[in-house]
Amino acid sequence: MTKRSNDDNRCIENERRIDHLRNIVEKQTRSERHLEEHSDISKSSKNIAHVKDIQRERENEIQNLKDIIVHGENHTNDQLENTKKRLKYTEGYLNHNADQMDDETLESTKRKQEHRREQVDQLK
């Protein structure tokens, strides 16, 4: 590939990342607004824990996308460290809250953890 072609590909990838970033930020904002408007949801500790977990995942994903856009894709060491941190944090979260989580959320979180383990292996 030529340098021009690589630059074009990088621009296209960054455009997709920015679109994805915009979507995540919009979802995060809608969730926060929804919690503020519907206080009945906030009364359930399971719902609050679930929403906070989703929001943390979004924040991590937003930060990762920002890092890739700003620093480039060769920033894998940070990505590896971030994935390890999320893996460790979520493992602790599961250890303390699994018995309070609904089955669907628990299974989804376990699948995400498995995916993170795979990512760590790939990034090493």
PDB file of C-alpha atoms in Angstrom:
ATOM      1  CA  MET A   1       0.000   0.000   0.000  1.00  0.00           C
ATOM      2  CA  THR A   2       1.108   3.515  -0.588  1.00  0.00           C
ATOM      3  CA  LYS A   3       1.421   6.154   2.074  1.00  0.00           C
ATOM      4  CA  ARG A   4      -1.562   7.929   0.572  1.00  0.00           C
ATOM      5  CA  SER A   5      -3.673   4.782   0.788  1.00  0.00           C
ATOM      6  CA  ASN A   6      -2.676   4.227   4.426  1.00  0.00           C
ATOM      7  CA  ASP A   7      -3.602   7.812   5.275  1.00  0.00           C
ATOM      8  CA  ASP A   8      -6.967   7.411   3.551  1.00  0.00           C
ATOM      9  CA  ASN A   9      -7.653   4.193   5.469  1.00  0.00           C
ATOM     10  CA  ARG A  10      -6.684   5.830   8.751  1.00  0.00           C
ATOM     11  CA  CYS A  11      -9.059   8.723   8.054  1.00  0.00           C
ATOM     12  CA  ILE A  12     -11.924   6.353   7.283  1.00  0.00           C
ATOM     13  CA  GLU A  13     -11.233   4.349  10.460  1.00  0.00           C
ATOM     14  CA  ASN A  14     -11.127   7.530  12.542  1.00  0.00           C
ATOM     15  CA  GLU A  15     -14.434   8.677  11.056  1.00  0.00           C
ATOM     16  CA  ARG A  16     -16.004   5.372  12.113  1.00  0.00           C
ATOM     17  CA  ARG A  17     -14.483   5.689  15.566  1.00  0.00           C
ATOM     18  CA  ILE A  18     -15.843   9.207  15.958  1.00  0.00           C
ATOM     19  CA  ASP A  19     -19.317   8.039  14.899  1.00  0.00           C
ATOM     20  CA  HIS A  20     -19.089   5.190  17.413  1.00  0.00           C
ATOM     21  CA  LEU A  21     -17.872   7.610  20.076  1.00  0.00           C
ATOM     22  CA  ARG A  22     -20.816   9.915  19.377  1.00  0.00           C
ATOM     23  CA  ASN A  23     -23.263   6.998  19.715  1.00  0.00           C
ATOM     24  CA  ILE A  24     -21.787   5.870  23.031  1.00  0.00           C
ATOM     25  CA  VAL A  25     -21.880   9.404  24.453  1.00  0.00           C
ATOM     26  CA  GLU A  26     -25.515   9.774  23.367  1.00  0.00           C
ATOM     27  CA  LYS A  27     -26.442   6.467  25.037  1.00  0.00           C
ATOM     28  CA  GLN A  28     -24.635   7.486  28.193  1.00  0.00           C
ATOM     29  CA  THR A  29     -26.406  10.838  28.263  1.00  0.00           C
ATOM     30  CA  ARG A  30     -29.825   9.254  27.662  1.00  0.00           C
ATOM     31  CA  SER A  31     -29.245   6.782  30.497  1.00  0.00           C
ATOM     32  CA  GLU A  32     -28.288   9.554  32.913  1.00  0.00           C
ATOM     33  CA  ARG A  33     -31.311  11.627  31.903  1.00  0.00           C
ATOM     34  CA  HIS A  34     -33.587   8.596  32.183  1.00  0.00           C
ATOM     35  CA  LEU A  35     -32.391   7.914  35.718  1.00  0.00           C
ATOM     36  CA  GLU A  36     -32.995  11.523  36.688  1.00  0.00           C
ATOM     37  CA  GLU A  37     -36.496  11.569  35.208  1.00  0.00           C
ATOM     38  CA  HIS A  38     -37.621   8.171  36.495  1.00  0.00           C
ATOM     39  CA  SER A  39     -36.804   8.055  40.148  1.00  0.00           C
ATOM     40  CA  ASP A  40     -38.741   4.796  40.572  1.00  0.00           C
ATOM     41  CA  ILE A  41     -35.910   2.986  38.788  1.00  0.00           C
ATOM     42  CA  SER A  42     -33.442   4.468  41.224  1.00  0.00           C
ATOM     43  CA  LYS A  43     -35.192   2.753  44.139  1.00  0.00           C
ATOM     44  CA  SER A  44     -33.961  -0.678  43.073  1.00  0.00           C
ATOM     45  CA  SER A  45     -30.365  -1.369  44.041  1.00  0.00           C
ATOM     46  CA  LYS A  46     -30.102  -4.008  41.282  1.00  0.00           C
ATOM     47  CA  ASN A  47     -31.150  -1.498  38.644  1.00  0.00           C
ATOM     48  CA  ILE A  48     -28.772   1.122  39.946  1.00  0.00           C
ATOM     49  CA  ALA A  49     -25.862  -1.326  40.026  1.00  0.00           C
ATOM     50  CA  HIS A  50     -26.666  -2.504  36.514  1.00  0.00           C
ATOM     51  CA  VAL A  51     -26.881   1.026  35.117  1.00  0.00           C
ATOM     52  CA  LYS A  52     -23.665   2.066  36.863  1.00  0.00           C
ATOM     53  CA  ASP A  53     -21.890  -0.965  35.415  1.00  0.00           C
ATOM     54  CA  ILE A  54     -23.109  -0.120  31.919  1.00  0.00           C
ATOM     55  CA  GLN A  55     -22.138   3.522  32.373  1.00  0.00           C
ATOM     56  CA  ARG A  56     -18.618   2.543  33.515  1.00  0.00           C
ATOM     57  CA  GLU A  57     -18.250   0.331  30.461  1.00  0.00           C
ATOM     58  CA  ARG A  58     -19.314   3.235  28.261  1.00  0.00           C
ATOM     59  CA  GLU A  59     -16.869   5.584  29.961  1.00  0.00           C
ATOM     60  CA  ASN A  60     -14.051   3.100  29.395  1.00  0.00           C
ATOM     61  CA  GLU A  61     -15.031   2.631  25.778  1.00  0.00           C
ATOM     62  CA  ILE A  62     -15.232   6.401  25.263  1.00  0.00           C
ATOM     63  CA  GLN A  63     -11.767   6.827  26.752  1.00  0.00           C
ATOM     64  CA  ASN A  64     -10.322   4.011  24.649  1.00  0.00           C
ATOM     65  CA  LEU A  65     -11.757   5.484  21.462  1.00  0.00           C
ATOM     66  CA  LYS A  66     -10.442   8.927  22.344  1.00  0.00           C
ATOM     67  CA  ASP A  67      -6.992   7.471  22.982  1.00  0.00           C
ATOM     68  CA  ILE A  68      -6.964   5.605  19.670  1.00  0.00           C
ATOM     69  CA  ILE A  69      -8.139   8.673  17.742  1.00  0.00           C
ATOM     70  CA  VAL A  70      -5.609  10.958  19.415  1.00  0.00           C
ATOM     71  CA  HIS A  71      -2.606   8.656  19.759  1.00  0.00           C
ATOM     72  CA  GLY A  72      -3.167   6.125  17.017  1.00  0.00           C
ATOM     73  CA  GLU A  73      -3.823   2.444  17.022  1.00  0.00           C
ATOM     74  CA  ASN A  74      -0.292   1.560  18.076  1.00  0.00           C
ATOM     75  CA  HIS A  75      -1.246   2.533  21.586  1.00  0.00           C
ATOM     76  CA  THR A  76      -1.801  -1.141  22.463  1.00  0.00           C
ATOM     77  CA  ASN A  77       0.119  -1.103  25.735  1.00  0.00           C
ATOM     78  CA  ASP A  78      -2.428   1.291  27.214  1.00  0.00           C
ATOM     79  CA  GLN A  79      -5.224  -0.742  25.695  1.00  0.00           C
ATOM     80  CA  LEU A  80      -3.795  -3.883  27.306  1.00  0.00           C
ATOM     81  CA  GLU A  81      -3.500  -2.166  30.679  1.00  0.00           C
ATOM     82  CA  ASN A  82      -6.996  -0.703  30.413  1.00  0.00           C
ATOM     83  CA  THR A  83      -8.457  -4.086  29.520  1.00  0.00           C
ATOM     84  CA  LYS A  84      -6.640  -5.705  32.447  1.00  0.00           C
ATOM     85  CA  LYS A  85      -8.010  -3.012  34.780  1.00  0.00           C
ATOM     86  CA  ARG A  86     -11.577  -3.510  33.506  1.00  0.00           C
ATOM     87  CA  LEU A  87     -11.166  -7.280  33.850  1.00  0.00           C
ATOM     88  CA  LYS A  88      -9.961  -6.957  37.450  1.00  0.00           C
ATOM     89  CA  TYR A  89     -12.584  -4.338  38.404  1.00  0.00           C
ATOM     90  CA  THR A  90     -15.461  -6.317  36.939  1.00  0.00           C
ATOM     91  CA  GLU A  91     -14.236  -9.534  38.558  1.00  0.00           C
ATOM     92  CA  GLY A  92     -14.390  -7.789  41.929  1.00  0.00           C
ATOM     93  CA  TYR A  93     -17.793  -6.389  41.075  1.00  0.00           C
ATOM     94  CA  LEU A  94     -19.060  -9.872  40.196  1.00  0.00           C
ATOM     95  CA  ASN A  95     -17.623 -11.354  43.391  1.00  0.00           C
ATOM     96  CA  HIS A  96     -19.510  -8.826  45.505  1.00  0.00           C
ATOM     97  CA  ASN A  97     -22.737  -8.409  43.521  1.00  0.00           C
ATOM     98  CA  ALA A  98     -23.424 -11.610  41.553  1.00  0.00           C
ATOM     99  CA  ASP A  99     -26.075 -12.764  44.014  1.00  0.00           C
ATOM    100  CA  GLN A 100     -27.970  -9.474  43.558  1.00  0.00           C
ATOM    101  CA  MET A 101     -27.826  -9.423  39.745  1.00  0.00           C
ATOM    102  CA  ASP A 102     -30.564 -10.769  37.533  1.00  0.00           C
ATOM    103  CA  ASP A 103     -29.621 -13.827  35.460  1.00  0.00           C
ATOM    104  CA  GLU A 104     -29.479 -11.988  32.138  1.00  0.00           C
ATOM    105  CA  THR A 105     -27.148  -9.274  33.423  1.00  0.00           C
ATOM    106  CA  LEU A 106     -24.959 -11.817  35.173  1.00  0.00           C
ATOM    107  CA  GLU A 107     -24.584 -13.922  32.023  1.00  0.00           C
ATOM    108  CA  SER A 108     -23.929 -10.846  29.897  1.00  0.00           C
ATOM    109  CA  THR A 109     -21.237  -9.667  32.294  1.00  0.00           C
ATOM    110  CA  LYS A 110     -19.617 -13.099  32.333  1.00  0.00           C
ATOM    111  CA  ARG A 111     -19.552 -13.101  28.504  1.00  0.00           C
ATOM    112  CA  LYS A 112     -17.913  -9.673  28.541  1.00  0.00           C
ATOM    113  CA  GLN A 113     -15.322 -10.942  30.987  1.00  0.00           C
ATOM    114  CA  GLU A 114     -14.508 -13.856  28.704  1.00  0.00           C
ATOM    115  CA  HIS A 115     -14.147 -11.445  25.805  1.00  0.00           C
ATOM    116  CA  ARG A 116     -11.781  -9.303  27.885  1.00  0.00           C
ATOM    117  CA  ARG A 117      -9.657 -12.358  28.686  1.00  0.00           C
ATOM    118  CA  GLU A 118      -9.449 -13.089  24.964  1.00  0.00           C
ATOM    119  CA  GLN A 119      -8.493  -9.451  24.281  1.00  0.00           C
ATOM    120  CA  VAL A 120      -5.719  -9.597  26.883  1.00  0.00           C
ATOM    121  CA  ASP A 121      -4.350 -12.744  25.260  1.00  0.00           C
ATOM    122  CA  GLN A 122      -4.454 -11.122  21.812  1.00  0.00           C
ATOM    123  CA  LEU A 123      -2.806  -7.894  22.963  1.00  0.00           C
ATOM    124  CA  LYS A 124       0.120  -9.657  24.686  1.00  0.00           C
TER     125      LYS A 124
END
